[in-house]
Structure formats: structure tokens, C-alpha cells
Coordinates of C-alpha atoms in Angstrom, one line a residue:
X1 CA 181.4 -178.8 149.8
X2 CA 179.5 -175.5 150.8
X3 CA 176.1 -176.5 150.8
X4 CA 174.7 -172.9 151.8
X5 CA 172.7 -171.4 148.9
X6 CA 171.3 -167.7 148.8
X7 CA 169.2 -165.5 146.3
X8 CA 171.9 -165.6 143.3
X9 CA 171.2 -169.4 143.1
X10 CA 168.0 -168.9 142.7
X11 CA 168.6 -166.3 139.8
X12 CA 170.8 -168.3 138.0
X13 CA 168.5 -171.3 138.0
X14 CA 165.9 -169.1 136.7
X15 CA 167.8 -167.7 134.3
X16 CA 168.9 -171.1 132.8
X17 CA 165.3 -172.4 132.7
X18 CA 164.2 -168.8 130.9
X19 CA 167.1 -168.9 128.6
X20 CA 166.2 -172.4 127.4
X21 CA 162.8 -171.7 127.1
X22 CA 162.4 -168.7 126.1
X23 CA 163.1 -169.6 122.0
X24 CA 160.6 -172.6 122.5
X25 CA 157.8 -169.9 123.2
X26 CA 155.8 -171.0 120.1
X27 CA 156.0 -174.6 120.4
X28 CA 152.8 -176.5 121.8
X29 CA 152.9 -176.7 125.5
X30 CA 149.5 -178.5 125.6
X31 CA 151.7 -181.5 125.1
X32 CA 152.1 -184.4 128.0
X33 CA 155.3 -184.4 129.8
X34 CA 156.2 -188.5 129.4
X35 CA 155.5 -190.5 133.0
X36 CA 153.8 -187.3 134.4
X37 CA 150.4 -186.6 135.1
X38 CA 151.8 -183.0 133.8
X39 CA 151.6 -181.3 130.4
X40 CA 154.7 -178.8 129.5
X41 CA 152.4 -175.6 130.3
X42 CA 151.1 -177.1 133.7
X43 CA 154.5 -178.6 134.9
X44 CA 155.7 -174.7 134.9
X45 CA 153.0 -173.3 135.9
X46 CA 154.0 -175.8 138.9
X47 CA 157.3 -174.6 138.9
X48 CA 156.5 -171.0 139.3
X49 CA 154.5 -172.0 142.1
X50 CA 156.4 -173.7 144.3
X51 CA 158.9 -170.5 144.9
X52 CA 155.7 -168.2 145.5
X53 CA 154.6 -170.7 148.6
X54 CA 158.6 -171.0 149.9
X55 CA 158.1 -167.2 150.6
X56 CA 155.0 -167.5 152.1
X57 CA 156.2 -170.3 154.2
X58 CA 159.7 -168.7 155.1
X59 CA 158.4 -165.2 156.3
X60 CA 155.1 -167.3 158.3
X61 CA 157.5 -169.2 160.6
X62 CA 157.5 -173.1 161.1
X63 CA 154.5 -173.6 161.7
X64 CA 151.8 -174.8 158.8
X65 CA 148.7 -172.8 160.3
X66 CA 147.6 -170.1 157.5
X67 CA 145.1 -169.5 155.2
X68 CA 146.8 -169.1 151.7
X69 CA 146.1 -170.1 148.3
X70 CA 148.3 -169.0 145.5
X71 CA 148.3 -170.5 142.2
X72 CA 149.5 -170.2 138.9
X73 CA 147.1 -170.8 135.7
X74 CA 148.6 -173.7 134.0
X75 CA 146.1 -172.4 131.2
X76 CA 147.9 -169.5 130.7
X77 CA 150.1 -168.8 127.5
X78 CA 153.7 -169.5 127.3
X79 CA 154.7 -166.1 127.6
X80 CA 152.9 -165.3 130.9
X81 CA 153.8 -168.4 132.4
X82 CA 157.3 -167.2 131.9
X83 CA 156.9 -164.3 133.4
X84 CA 155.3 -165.8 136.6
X85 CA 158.5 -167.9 136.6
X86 CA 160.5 -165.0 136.6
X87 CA 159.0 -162.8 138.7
X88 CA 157.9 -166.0 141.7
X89 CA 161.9 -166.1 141.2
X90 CA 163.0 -162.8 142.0
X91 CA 160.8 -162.8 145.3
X92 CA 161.9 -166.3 146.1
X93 CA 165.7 -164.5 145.7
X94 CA 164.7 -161.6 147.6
X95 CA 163.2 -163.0 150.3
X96 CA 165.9 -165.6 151.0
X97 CA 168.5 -163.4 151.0
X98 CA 166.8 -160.6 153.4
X99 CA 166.1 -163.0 156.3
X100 CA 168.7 -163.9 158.9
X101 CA 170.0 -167.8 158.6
X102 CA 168.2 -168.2 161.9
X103 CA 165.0 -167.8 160.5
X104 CA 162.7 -171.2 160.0
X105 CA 160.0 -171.2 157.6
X106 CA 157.6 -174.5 157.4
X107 CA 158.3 -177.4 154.8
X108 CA 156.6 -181.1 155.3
X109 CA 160.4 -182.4 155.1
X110 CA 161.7 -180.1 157.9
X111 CA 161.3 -176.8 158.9
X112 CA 163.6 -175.0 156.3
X113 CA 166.0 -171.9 156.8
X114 CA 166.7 -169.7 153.8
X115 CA 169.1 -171.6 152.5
X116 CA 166.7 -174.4 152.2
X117 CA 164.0 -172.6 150.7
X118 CA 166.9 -171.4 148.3
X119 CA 167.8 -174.8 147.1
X120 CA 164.3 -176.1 146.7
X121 CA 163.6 -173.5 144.5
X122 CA 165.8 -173.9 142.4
X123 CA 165.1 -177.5 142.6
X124 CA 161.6 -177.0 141.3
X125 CA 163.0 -174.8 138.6
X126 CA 165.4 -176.9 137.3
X127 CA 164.0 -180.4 137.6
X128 CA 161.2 -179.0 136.0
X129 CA 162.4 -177.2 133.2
X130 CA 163.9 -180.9 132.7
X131 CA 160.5 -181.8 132.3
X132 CA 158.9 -179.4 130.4
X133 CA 162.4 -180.2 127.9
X134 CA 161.1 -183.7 128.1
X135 CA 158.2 -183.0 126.7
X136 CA 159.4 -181.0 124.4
X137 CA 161.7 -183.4 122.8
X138 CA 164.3 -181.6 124.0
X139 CA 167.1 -182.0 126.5
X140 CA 167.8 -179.4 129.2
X141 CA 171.2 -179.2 131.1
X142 CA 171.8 -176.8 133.8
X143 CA 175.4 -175.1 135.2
X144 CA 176.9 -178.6 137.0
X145 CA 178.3 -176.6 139.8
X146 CA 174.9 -175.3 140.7
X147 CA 173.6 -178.6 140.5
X148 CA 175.6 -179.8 142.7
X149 CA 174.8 -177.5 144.9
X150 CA 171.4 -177.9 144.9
X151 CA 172.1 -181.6 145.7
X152 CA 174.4 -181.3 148.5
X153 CA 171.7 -179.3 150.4
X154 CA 169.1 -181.4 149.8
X155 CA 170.5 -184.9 149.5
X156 CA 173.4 -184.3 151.5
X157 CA 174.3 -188.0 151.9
X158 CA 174.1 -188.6 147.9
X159 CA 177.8 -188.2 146.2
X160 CA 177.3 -186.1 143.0
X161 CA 179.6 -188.6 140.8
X162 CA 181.1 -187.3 137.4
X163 CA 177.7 -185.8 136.5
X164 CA 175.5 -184.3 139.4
X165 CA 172.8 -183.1 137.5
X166 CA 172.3 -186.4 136.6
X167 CA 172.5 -187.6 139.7
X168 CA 170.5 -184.8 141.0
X169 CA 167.4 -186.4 138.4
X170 CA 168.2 -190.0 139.7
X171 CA 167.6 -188.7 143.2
X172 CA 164.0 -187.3 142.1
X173 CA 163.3 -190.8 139.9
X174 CA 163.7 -188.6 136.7
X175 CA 166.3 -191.6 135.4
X176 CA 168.4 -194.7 135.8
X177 CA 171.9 -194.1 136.9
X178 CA 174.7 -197.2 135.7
X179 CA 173.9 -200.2 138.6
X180 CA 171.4 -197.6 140.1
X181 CA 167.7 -198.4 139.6
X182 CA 165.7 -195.3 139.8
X183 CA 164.7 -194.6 143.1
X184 CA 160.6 -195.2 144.0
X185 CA 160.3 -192.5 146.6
X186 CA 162.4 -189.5 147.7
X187 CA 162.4 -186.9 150.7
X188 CA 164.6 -183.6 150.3
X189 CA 166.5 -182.6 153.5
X190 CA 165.4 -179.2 154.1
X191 CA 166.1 -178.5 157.4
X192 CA 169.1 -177.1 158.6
X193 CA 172.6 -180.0 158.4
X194 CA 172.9 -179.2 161.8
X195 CA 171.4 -178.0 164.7
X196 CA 167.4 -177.4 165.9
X197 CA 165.7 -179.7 163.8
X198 CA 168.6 -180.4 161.6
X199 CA 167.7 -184.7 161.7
X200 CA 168.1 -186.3 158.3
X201 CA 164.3 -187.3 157.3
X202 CA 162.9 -190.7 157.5
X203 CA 163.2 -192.2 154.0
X204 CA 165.7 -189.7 152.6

């Protein structure tokens, strides 16, 4: 399994999540997202923020020692939360892919090379437009082969089974799998597989 991931992961993942929602614009995304302390408009308003901060934290090195604050306005409409998704995507993708794989960027899990960063944002992307679906209603299901991808680079030591996008919302305690409670906690691997810093966490 190649568990490298670059820029045109992140694309896709943010084209999947805008091509679900994007006809759901004019639904009420006040609504709660069910076992979240979200509603649909703030759980993407999350999700557009997390790939803003992987830049910021890939190009400032491993070490947590700056000064930011980025956000995104969960009170802001559908459509401009949509386009903060997009556009927190395209850096994320651009970024990524113009940094050499050497490069370490800080993450609480492990210090993260591009790759990393990569799959973690289209992690927060996808598990969240999951979410958002869930409030919703609705049921959102990404491209399996980038789900598994996304899996074996941050939960390298889970098997993705016949389904790994639902395995990939077992890992994050999104659902039950068959003889496979939920788990309570998880930890992404983001560090490198091998090499430097490349230890599996504790409690992943």
C-alpha cells in the first residue's frame, strides 16, 4: 500500500465534500450535527480550518512556538463557508506539494512531513463532510481508494477491510464496526512511517 499522499489528494477530497454539498446550499445548517458539540455550518467552518493551520504549521518548522490565529466564521453563510473550504484546500494542496519530503512541520501527534499534512487534511475534510451529511440527514461517501489512503497514513496498523471509509469513521469513533465497539479515543500517526521521529504514537 503506498501510503504517500500529495496535493491532488487533497483536491479530490475537496472536491468530493463541495460536490456533495454544494446542491444542499439552501438547507439549514443552523442544525446540530448528532453526538457533536457541532452544528453543520460550524463543523465546516472547522473543516476549512484545520487545512489553513497545516500550512502554517508545515512552512513554520516542528516546532509549536508562533503567534497565529486563523479562523473561520462558523456564522458565516453556506456559500462562503464553501468557499473558504475550497480555497484553505487549494493552499493546503499547494503548499504540500511545493515542499521537499524532508521538510517537518509541527502536529501534537508528531512532527508531520507533507505527506502528513496531506492526509490530515483530507481527513478533516472528509470526516467532516460525513458530519455535516449527518446532520443533514444525509449520507456522504467518499472515493474508497482515497480513503484508504487517507487511512493507511494515518492509522497505518488498522487494515481497511471490505469498506475503508468505514473503517476510516470507526477509527475516528464516527460508528460501530461488526464485533468492533467504537473506539473511545484515537491518535493519527503523522509523523513520518519511518525514520527521525517516525515512532507510532502512544494510544494510536
Amino acid at each position: 500500500m503506498n501510503d504517500c499522499m500529495c496535493g491532488d489528494d487533497v483536491r479530490a477530497a475537496a472536491g468530493a465534500a463541495l460536490s456533495f454539498l454544494e446542491p444542499r446550499v439552501d438547507r439549514d445548517w443552523s442544525v446540530p450535527v448528532p453526538g457533536l458539540d457541532f452544528t453543520v455550518a460550524s463543523v465546516l467552518a472547522h473543516a476549512g480550518q484545520g487545512p489553513l493551520w497545516y500550512v502554517l504549521d508545515l512552512v513554520g518548522g516542528p516546532e509549536d512556538d508562533a503567534a497565529f490565529e486563523i479562523g473561520v466564521r462558523p456564522d458565516a453563510g453556506p456559500r462562503a463557508l464553501l468557499r473558504s473550504l475550497r480555497t484553505a484546500a487549494h493552499l493546503c494542496a499547494t503548499t504540500v506539494d511545493g515542499l521537499p519530503a524532508t521538510a517537518r512541520g509541527f502536529h501534537p501527534c508528531g512532527a508531520a512531513d507533507p505527506s502528513g499534512f496531506a492526509a490530515m487534511a483530507c481527513d478533516e475534510i472528509l470526516v467532516h463532510t460525513h458530519d455535516a451529511a449527518t446532520g443533514l440527514g444525509e449520507d456522504f461517501r467518499p472515493d474508497q481508494s482515497l480513503a484508504r489512503r487517507v487511512l493507511a497514513r494515518l492509522f497505518p496498523r488498522q487494515a481497511p477491510g471490505a469498506d475503508a471509509w468505514a473503517t476510516l469513521l470507526w477509527a475516528h469513533g464516527r460508528l460501530d464496526l461488526p464485533n468492533a465497539p467504537r473506539p473511545r479515543d484515537w491518535r493519527w500517526h503523522s509523523a513520518p512511517a519511518a525514520g527521525g521521529d517516525g515512532a507510532m504514537p502512544r494510544g494510536a
